[in-house]
Short mmCIF file of C-alpha atoms and ligand atoms in Angstrom, two decimals:
data_model
loop_
_atom_site.label_atom_id
_atom_site.label_comp_id
_atom_site.label_asym_id
_atom_site.label_seq_id
_atom_site.Cartn_x
_atom_site.Cartn_y
_atom_site.Cartn_z
CA MET A 31 28.11 10.09 -15.54
CA GLY A 32 27.39 8.03 -12.43
CA VAL A 33 25.90 9.67 -9.40
CA SER A 34 29.11 9.13 -7.44
CA GLN A 35 30.97 11.49 -9.75
CA GLN A 36 28.54 14.34 -9.55
CA GLN A 37 28.56 17.35 -7.30
CA ILE A 38 24.96 17.11 -6.23
CA PRO A 39 23.34 20.46 -5.50
CA GLY A 40 22.62 21.11 -1.87
CA THR A 41 24.88 18.48 -0.33
CA GLY A 42 27.86 20.68 0.34
CA THR A 43 30.18 17.72 0.00
CA PRO A 44 30.36 15.84 -3.29
CA LEU A 45 29.38 12.23 -2.88
CA VAL A 46 32.66 11.01 -4.31
CA GLU A 47 34.51 12.95 -1.61
CA ARG A 48 32.26 11.58 1.08
CA MET A 49 33.07 8.10 -0.15
CA ALA A 50 36.79 8.80 -0.10
CA ASN A 51 36.64 10.15 3.43
CA VAL A 52 35.86 6.85 5.07
CA THR A 53 37.75 7.26 8.31
CA GLN A 54 37.54 5.39 11.58
CA THR A 55 35.80 7.96 13.73
CA PRO A 56 35.10 7.20 17.41
CA LEU A 57 32.03 5.03 18.10
CA ASN A 58 29.98 7.72 19.72
CA PRO A 59 26.94 9.08 17.92
CA GLY A 60 27.44 12.48 19.48
CA ASP A 61 30.81 12.83 17.79
CA SER A 62 29.42 13.37 14.31
CA PRO A 63 28.01 16.84 13.66
CA LEU A 64 25.68 15.37 11.01
CA VAL A 65 24.26 12.84 13.45
CA ARG A 66 24.03 15.38 16.26
CA GLU A 67 22.11 17.80 14.11
CA ALA A 68 19.83 15.09 12.75
CA LEU A 69 19.09 13.69 16.19
CA SER A 70 18.16 17.05 17.65
CA SER A 71 15.76 17.61 14.80
CA VAL A 72 14.11 14.20 14.97
CA VAL A 73 13.94 13.96 18.75
CA SER A 74 12.30 17.35 19.03
CA ARG A 75 9.55 16.28 16.61
CA GLU A 76 8.96 12.73 17.73
CA THR A 77 5.34 11.72 17.69
CA PRO A 78 3.70 10.84 21.02
CA ALA A 79 2.62 7.42 19.73
CA ALA A 80 6.19 6.51 19.08
CA THR A 81 7.27 7.13 22.63
CA GLN A 82 4.79 4.72 24.17
CA PRO A 83 6.66 2.55 26.64
CA ALA A 84 7.50 -0.90 25.36
CA ALA A 85 9.03 -3.89 27.05
CA ALA A 86 12.80 -3.69 26.99
CA GLN A 87 14.66 -6.78 26.03
CA PRO A 88 16.09 -8.96 28.71
CA GLY A 89 19.72 -8.22 29.21
CA GLY A 90 19.43 -4.93 27.37
CA THR A 91 21.05 -1.77 28.56
CA GLY A 92 20.56 1.92 27.90
CA SER A 93 17.37 3.95 27.88
CA GLU A 94 15.52 6.70 26.07
CA GLY A 95 16.77 9.14 28.70
CA ASP A 96 20.36 9.21 27.47
CA GLY A 97 19.37 9.03 23.79
CA SER A 98 20.37 5.39 23.47
CA TRP A 99 18.00 2.48 23.06
CA PRO A 100 18.29 -0.87 24.81
CA ARG A 101 21.04 -2.94 23.29
CA PRO A 102 20.12 -6.51 22.52
CA ALA A 103 21.69 -9.18 24.71
CA LYS A 104 23.21 -10.64 21.57
CA CYS A 105 23.53 -9.44 18.01
CA ARG A 106 20.22 -9.52 16.14
CA VAL A 107 20.65 -10.59 12.54
CA ILE A 108 17.67 -9.42 10.50
CA ALA A 109 17.07 -10.34 6.85
CA VAL A 110 14.90 -7.78 5.07
CA ALA A 111 13.22 -9.87 2.41
CA ASN A 112 10.41 -9.82 -0.11
CA GLN A 113 10.87 -11.23 -3.58
CA LYS A 114 8.52 -8.58 -4.90
CA GLY A 115 10.56 -5.74 -6.37
CA GLY A 116 10.39 -2.12 -5.25
CA VAL A 117 8.44 -2.64 -2.02
CA GLY A 118 10.91 -0.72 0.15
CA LYS A 119 13.41 -3.39 1.26
CA THR A 120 16.45 -1.20 0.72
CA THR A 121 14.83 1.98 1.99
CA THR A 122 13.75 0.11 5.11
CA SER A 123 17.14 -1.58 5.64
CA VAL A 124 19.12 1.63 5.29
CA ASN A 125 16.89 3.88 7.34
CA ILE A 126 16.18 1.45 10.16
CA ALA A 127 19.93 0.79 10.33
CA ALA A 128 20.74 4.50 10.38
CA ALA A 129 18.11 5.20 13.05
CA LEU A 130 19.39 2.39 15.28
CA SER A 131 22.98 3.55 14.86
CA MET A 132 22.03 7.07 15.87
CA HIS A 133 20.71 5.68 19.14
CA GLY A 134 23.85 3.95 20.27
CA GLN A 135 23.52 0.65 18.43
CA ARG A 136 26.39 -0.69 16.34
CA VAL A 137 24.88 -1.70 13.05
CA LEU A 138 26.16 -3.47 9.96
CA VAL A 139 24.17 -3.38 6.73
CA VAL A 140 25.01 -6.28 4.43
CA ASP A 141 24.08 -5.38 0.86
CA LEU A 142 23.07 -8.68 -0.69
CA ASP A 143 21.62 -7.20 -3.86
CA PRO A 144 23.78 -6.88 -7.01
CA GLN A 145 21.99 -3.60 -7.69
CA GLY A 146 24.03 -2.20 -4.78
CA ASN A 147 21.32 0.26 -3.78
CA ALA A 148 22.00 -0.01 -0.06
CA SER A 149 25.71 0.61 -0.70
CA THR A 150 24.82 3.72 -2.72
CA ALA A 151 22.51 5.02 -0.02
CA LEU A 152 25.25 4.52 2.56
CA ALA A 153 27.91 6.26 0.43
CA THR A 154 29.96 3.08 0.34
CA GLU A 155 32.03 2.58 -2.80
CA HIS A 156 30.77 -0.39 -4.77
CA ARG A 157 32.04 0.05 -8.28
CA GLY A 158 35.10 -1.25 -10.11
CA ASP A 159 37.23 -3.76 -8.26
CA VAL A 160 36.11 -2.86 -4.75
CA PRO A 161 36.10 -6.02 -2.61
CA ASP A 162 32.49 -6.93 -1.93
CA VAL A 163 30.03 -9.50 -0.65
CA TYR A 164 30.55 -11.58 -3.79
CA GLN A 165 34.15 -12.24 -2.79
CA VAL A 166 33.07 -13.13 0.72
CA LEU A 167 30.49 -15.62 -0.52
CA VAL A 168 32.37 -17.12 -3.44
CA ASP A 169 36.09 -16.57 -2.72
CA ASP A 170 36.00 -16.87 1.09
CA LEU A 171 37.36 -13.34 1.60
CA PRO A 172 36.99 -12.38 5.28
CA MET A 173 34.09 -10.01 6.02
CA ALA A 174 36.58 -7.65 7.70
CA ASP A 175 38.21 -7.04 4.30
CA ILE A 176 35.07 -5.57 2.75
CA VAL A 177 33.23 -3.81 5.59
CA LYS A 178 33.49 -0.03 5.55
CA GLN A 179 32.37 2.49 8.10
CA VAL A 180 29.68 4.75 6.69
CA PRO A 181 30.93 8.35 6.36
CA GLU A 182 29.76 10.62 9.17
CA MET A 183 27.76 7.80 10.79
CA PRO A 184 30.09 6.53 13.53
CA ASN A 185 28.14 3.41 14.51
CA LEU A 186 27.07 2.36 11.05
CA TYR A 187 28.95 -0.02 8.74
CA CYS A 188 28.27 -1.40 5.28
CA ALA A 189 29.35 -4.56 3.50
CA PRO A 190 28.96 -3.41 -0.12
CA ALA A 191 27.69 -5.30 -3.15
CA THR A 192 29.09 -4.77 -6.63
CA ILE A 193 27.50 -5.97 -9.85
CA ASP A 194 29.75 -9.07 -9.53
CA LEU A 195 27.24 -10.37 -7.04
CA ALA A 196 24.88 -11.02 -9.95
CA GLY A 197 27.06 -14.01 -10.82
CA ALA A 198 26.92 -15.43 -7.32
CA GLU A 199 23.47 -16.99 -7.73
CA ILE A 200 24.97 -19.34 -10.32
CA GLU A 201 28.48 -19.71 -8.94
CA LEU A 202 27.24 -20.59 -5.47
CA VAL A 203 25.41 -23.62 -6.80
CA SER A 204 28.56 -25.72 -7.09
CA LEU A 205 30.14 -24.63 -3.81
CA VAL A 206 30.23 -26.56 -0.55
CA ALA A 207 27.69 -25.39 2.03
CA ARG A 208 26.32 -22.99 -0.54
CA GLU A 209 23.35 -21.93 1.59
CA ALA A 210 25.41 -21.16 4.68
CA ARG A 211 28.27 -19.13 3.30
CA LEU A 212 27.05 -15.78 4.60
CA ARG A 213 26.29 -17.28 7.98
CA ARG A 214 29.80 -18.69 8.18
CA ALA A 215 31.39 -15.39 7.11
CA LEU A 216 29.42 -13.42 9.70
CA ALA A 217 30.25 -15.93 12.44
CA ALA A 218 33.95 -15.53 11.69
CA TYR A 219 33.75 -11.73 11.73
CA GLU A 220 34.77 -10.63 15.18
CA GLU A 221 36.48 -7.30 14.53
CA VAL A 222 33.45 -5.23 15.51
CA GLU A 223 30.84 -6.35 18.01
CA PHE A 224 27.56 -5.49 16.34
CA ASP A 225 24.17 -5.10 17.98
CA TYR A 226 22.36 -5.48 14.67
CA ILE A 227 23.23 -6.94 11.31
CA ILE A 228 20.65 -5.99 8.70
CA ILE A 229 20.74 -7.88 5.42
CA ASP A 230 19.17 -6.17 2.41
CA CYS A 231 17.97 -8.98 0.13
CA PRO A 232 17.51 -8.87 -3.64
CA PRO A 233 14.02 -9.19 -5.16
CA SER A 234 14.21 -12.94 -5.64
CA LEU A 235 14.06 -16.14 -3.66
CA GLY A 236 17.34 -17.49 -5.06
CA LEU A 237 20.50 -18.53 -3.27
CA LEU A 238 21.37 -15.02 -2.14
CA THR A 239 18.10 -14.66 -0.25
CA VAL A 240 18.50 -18.22 1.05
CA ASN A 241 21.95 -17.25 2.37
CA ALA A 242 20.38 -14.28 4.13
CA LEU A 243 17.65 -16.42 5.69
CA VAL A 244 20.16 -19.02 6.87
CA ALA A 245 22.38 -16.32 8.40
CA ALA A 246 19.51 -14.48 10.11
CA ASP A 247 17.60 -14.93 13.36
CA GLU A 248 14.75 -12.77 12.15
CA VAL A 249 12.98 -11.95 8.91
CA MET A 250 11.55 -8.51 8.37
CA ILE A 251 9.13 -8.19 5.45
CA PRO A 252 8.29 -4.78 4.03
CA ILE A 253 4.84 -4.76 2.46
CA GLN A 254 3.85 -1.97 0.14
CA CYS A 255 0.35 -0.69 0.83
CA GLU A 256 -0.85 -1.30 -2.71
CA TYR A 257 -2.98 -3.70 -4.68
CA TYR A 258 -1.13 -7.01 -5.23
CA ALA A 259 0.83 -6.29 -2.05
CA LEU A 260 0.16 -9.74 -0.68
CA GLU A 261 0.87 -11.52 -3.91
CA GLY A 262 3.83 -13.83 -3.51
CA LEU A 263 3.81 -13.46 0.24
CA GLY A 264 2.66 -17.05 0.67
CA GLN A 265 5.64 -18.28 -1.30
CA LEU A 266 8.04 -16.20 0.79
CA LEU A 267 6.49 -17.52 4.01
CA ARG A 268 6.73 -21.10 2.74
CA ASN A 269 10.41 -20.55 1.99
CA VAL A 270 10.93 -19.18 5.48
CA ASP A 271 9.25 -22.32 6.88
CA LEU A 272 11.38 -24.59 4.69
CA ILE A 273 14.58 -22.91 5.79
CA LYS A 274 13.45 -23.08 9.41
CA ALA A 275 12.72 -26.79 9.02
CA HIS A 276 15.94 -27.75 7.25
CA LEU A 277 18.66 -25.15 7.59
CA ASN A 278 18.03 -22.64 10.37
CA PRO A 279 15.67 -23.74 13.15
CA THR A 280 15.88 -20.44 15.03
CA LEU A 281 14.66 -18.32 12.11
CA ARG A 282 11.42 -16.45 12.75
CA LEU A 283 9.27 -13.88 11.06
CA SER A 284 9.64 -11.10 13.61
CA THR A 285 8.52 -7.98 11.80
CA ILE A 286 6.27 -6.75 9.04
CA VAL A 287 6.53 -3.12 8.10
CA LEU A 288 3.92 -1.37 5.99
CA THR A 289 5.57 0.93 3.48
CA MET A 290 4.60 3.68 1.04
CA TYR A 291 1.34 4.26 2.83
CA ASP A 292 -0.80 6.89 1.15
CA GLY A 293 -3.40 7.98 3.68
CA ARG A 294 -5.53 9.59 0.96
CA THR A 295 -6.44 6.27 -0.58
CA ARG A 296 -8.91 3.78 0.84
CA LEU A 297 -6.88 1.01 -0.75
CA ALA A 298 -3.87 1.73 1.46
CA SER A 299 -5.90 1.43 4.65
CA GLN A 300 -7.63 -1.70 3.35
CA VAL A 301 -4.29 -3.35 2.65
CA ALA A 302 -2.98 -2.28 6.06
CA ASP A 303 -6.10 -3.68 7.79
CA GLU A 304 -5.82 -6.94 5.91
CA VAL A 305 -2.15 -7.37 6.77
CA ARG A 306 -2.82 -6.59 10.42
CA SER A 307 -5.70 -9.06 10.58
CA HIS A 308 -3.43 -11.80 9.22
CA PHE A 309 -0.25 -11.03 11.09
CA GLY A 310 -1.35 -9.23 14.27
CA ASP A 311 1.46 -7.90 16.43
CA THR A 312 4.14 -8.93 13.96
CA VAL A 313 3.16 -5.77 12.08
CA LEU A 314 4.83 -2.63 13.39
CA ARG A 315 2.40 -0.03 14.71
CA THR A 316 4.35 2.56 12.80
CA VAL A 317 3.42 2.84 9.15
CA ILE A 318 5.88 4.32 6.66
CA PRO A 319 4.17 7.02 4.58
CA ARG A 320 4.95 7.88 1.01
CA SER A 321 7.56 10.58 1.25
CA VAL A 322 9.51 12.05 -1.61
CA ARG A 323 12.40 12.74 0.78
CA LEU A 324 12.87 8.98 1.21
CA SER A 325 13.37 8.55 -2.51
CA GLU A 326 15.67 11.57 -2.80
CA ALA A 327 18.05 10.71 0.02
CA PRO A 328 19.97 7.83 -1.67
CA SER A 329 21.17 10.02 -4.53
CA TYR A 330 22.87 12.19 -1.91
CA GLY A 331 24.57 9.15 -0.41
CA GLN A 332 22.59 9.54 2.78
CA SER A 333 19.83 7.95 4.74
CA VAL A 334 16.82 10.20 5.18
CA MET A 335 17.80 10.40 8.84
CA THR A 336 20.54 12.87 8.00
CA TYR A 337 19.25 14.11 4.64
CA ASP A 338 16.00 15.47 6.06
CA PRO A 339 15.53 14.39 9.67
CA GLY A 340 12.35 16.38 10.11
CA SER A 341 10.56 14.80 7.16
CA SER A 342 7.63 12.44 7.65
CA GLY A 343 9.66 9.54 6.24
CA ALA A 344 12.57 10.10 8.65
CA MET A 345 10.26 10.37 11.65
CA ALA A 346 8.38 7.24 10.65
CA TYR A 347 11.55 5.20 10.23
CA MET A 348 12.83 6.54 13.56
CA ASP A 349 9.60 5.36 15.21
CA ALA A 350 9.79 2.01 13.43
CA ALA A 351 13.40 1.51 14.55
CA ARG A 352 12.42 2.35 18.13
CA GLU A 353 9.69 -0.28 18.03
CA ILE A 354 12.16 -2.84 16.72
CA ALA A 355 14.74 -1.95 19.36
CA HIS A 356 12.20 -2.33 22.16
CA ARG A 357 10.66 -5.57 20.97
CA ALA A 358 11.53 -8.49 23.12
CA ILE A 359 12.82 -11.52 21.26
CA VAL A 360 10.57 -14.48 21.84
CA ALA A 361 12.10 -17.60 20.39
N1 ATP B 402 7.96 5.44 1.68
C1 ATP B 402 8.39 5.78 0.46
N2 ATP B 402 7.94 6.90 -0.13
C2 ATP B 402 8.35 7.24 -1.38
N3 ATP B 402 9.21 6.53 -2.10
C3 ATP B 402 9.69 5.39 -1.56
C4 ATP B 402 9.31 4.95 -0.26
N4 ATP B 402 9.95 3.80 0.01
C5 ATP B 402 10.69 3.53 -1.07
N5 ATP B 402 10.54 4.48 -2.02
C6 ATP B 402 11.14 4.50 -3.35
O1 ATP B 402 10.59 3.41 -4.08
C7 ATP B 402 11.59 2.76 -4.84
C8 ATP B 402 11.72 1.31 -4.38
O2 ATP B 402 12.17 1.32 -3.03
P1 ATP B 402 13.34 0.34 -2.56
O3 ATP B 402 14.51 0.45 -3.49
O4 ATP B 402 13.58 0.58 -1.13
O5 ATP B 402 12.61 -1.04 -2.78
P2 ATP B 402 13.27 -2.47 -2.85
O6 ATP B 402 12.24 -3.43 -2.37
O7 ATP B 402 14.58 -2.48 -2.17
O8 ATP B 402 13.50 -2.63 -4.42
P3 ATP B 402 14.26 -3.85 -5.14
O9 ATP B 402 13.31 -4.99 -5.09
O10 ATP B 402 14.55 -3.35 -6.52
O11 ATP B 402 15.50 -4.12 -4.35
C9 ATP B 402 12.85 3.56 -4.64
O12 ATP B 402 12.96 4.49 -5.68
C10 ATP B 402 12.63 4.28 -3.33
O13 ATP B 402 13.34 5.47 -3.24
MG1 MG B 403 16.47 -3.11 -2.88
#
């Protein structure tokens, strides 16, 4: 039995019901009891380091005072990429997106991985013949036909991926403008004015990831604080440079986030030091710790922000999202 059919203990609402109840609720974070409760819990436990003042973006509005973060002058499209598997791409995409949405940002998560993990974590149906990113990329279906609002998260939307997307890597090869199909679909999507579009990439450097990098302004790379963490990073960075040179001149590596940090091991701090010495301020000050709550949340169809807002993982992702929201864009 799939997770979407189970009544999962402790959730109150079965996941399948949560998926069915996708309604257009007003775009105000305060309107969702789940968000309200989560925010009060996280805000009351925010770490002092996280509230250090940072330069607001030019043209941004809003402030910490009213619970909202500065909105970017134009939509920031961020590809979360690393061809290494299991480094925290999806966990980072989903939780950063949820945190931003809870602070007044309108956020779309594009699930570009046939595994559909981001769709699962955001309680967005992605099985059977649900229209998905595959149809947008291959069949030219408008983005508006697949995007769903995430249940109980008024500012958060998801473009789901079904297993069909696995075929896209091959089918895209013969299509016109195969590298720019996501970019084109997002450009034509005007129904909702987003502040952030976060693209969760698959663990490969194939055409799906290329589509993400061509559609994005920024690349965010999660790096797991483990041995071999930097393996393959050079190849990813070369790909980013190639795409910048030939397909998307405005692309930039804006953010590196250190994930699954285990403070008890010397190795984790060595990896973190090494990454910081290479990449300097591109690396978020906030480090994401290992937290079992982060791995539990998706099976409840939730981000950790609502599943356990007081957990170390939720607080870290909230801090990381705040850093991202306050970072000025330097072209
Ligand atoms: N900080 C963390 N603490 C504990 N578990 C984590 C953490 N971050 C991620 N995980 C777990 O590690 C696994 C891999 O994480 P995730 O799915 O986010 O990685 P990924 O890079 O998206 O993987 P893939 O390459 O398969 O898409 C998942 O089971 C997730 O729940
Ligand atoms: Mg993933």
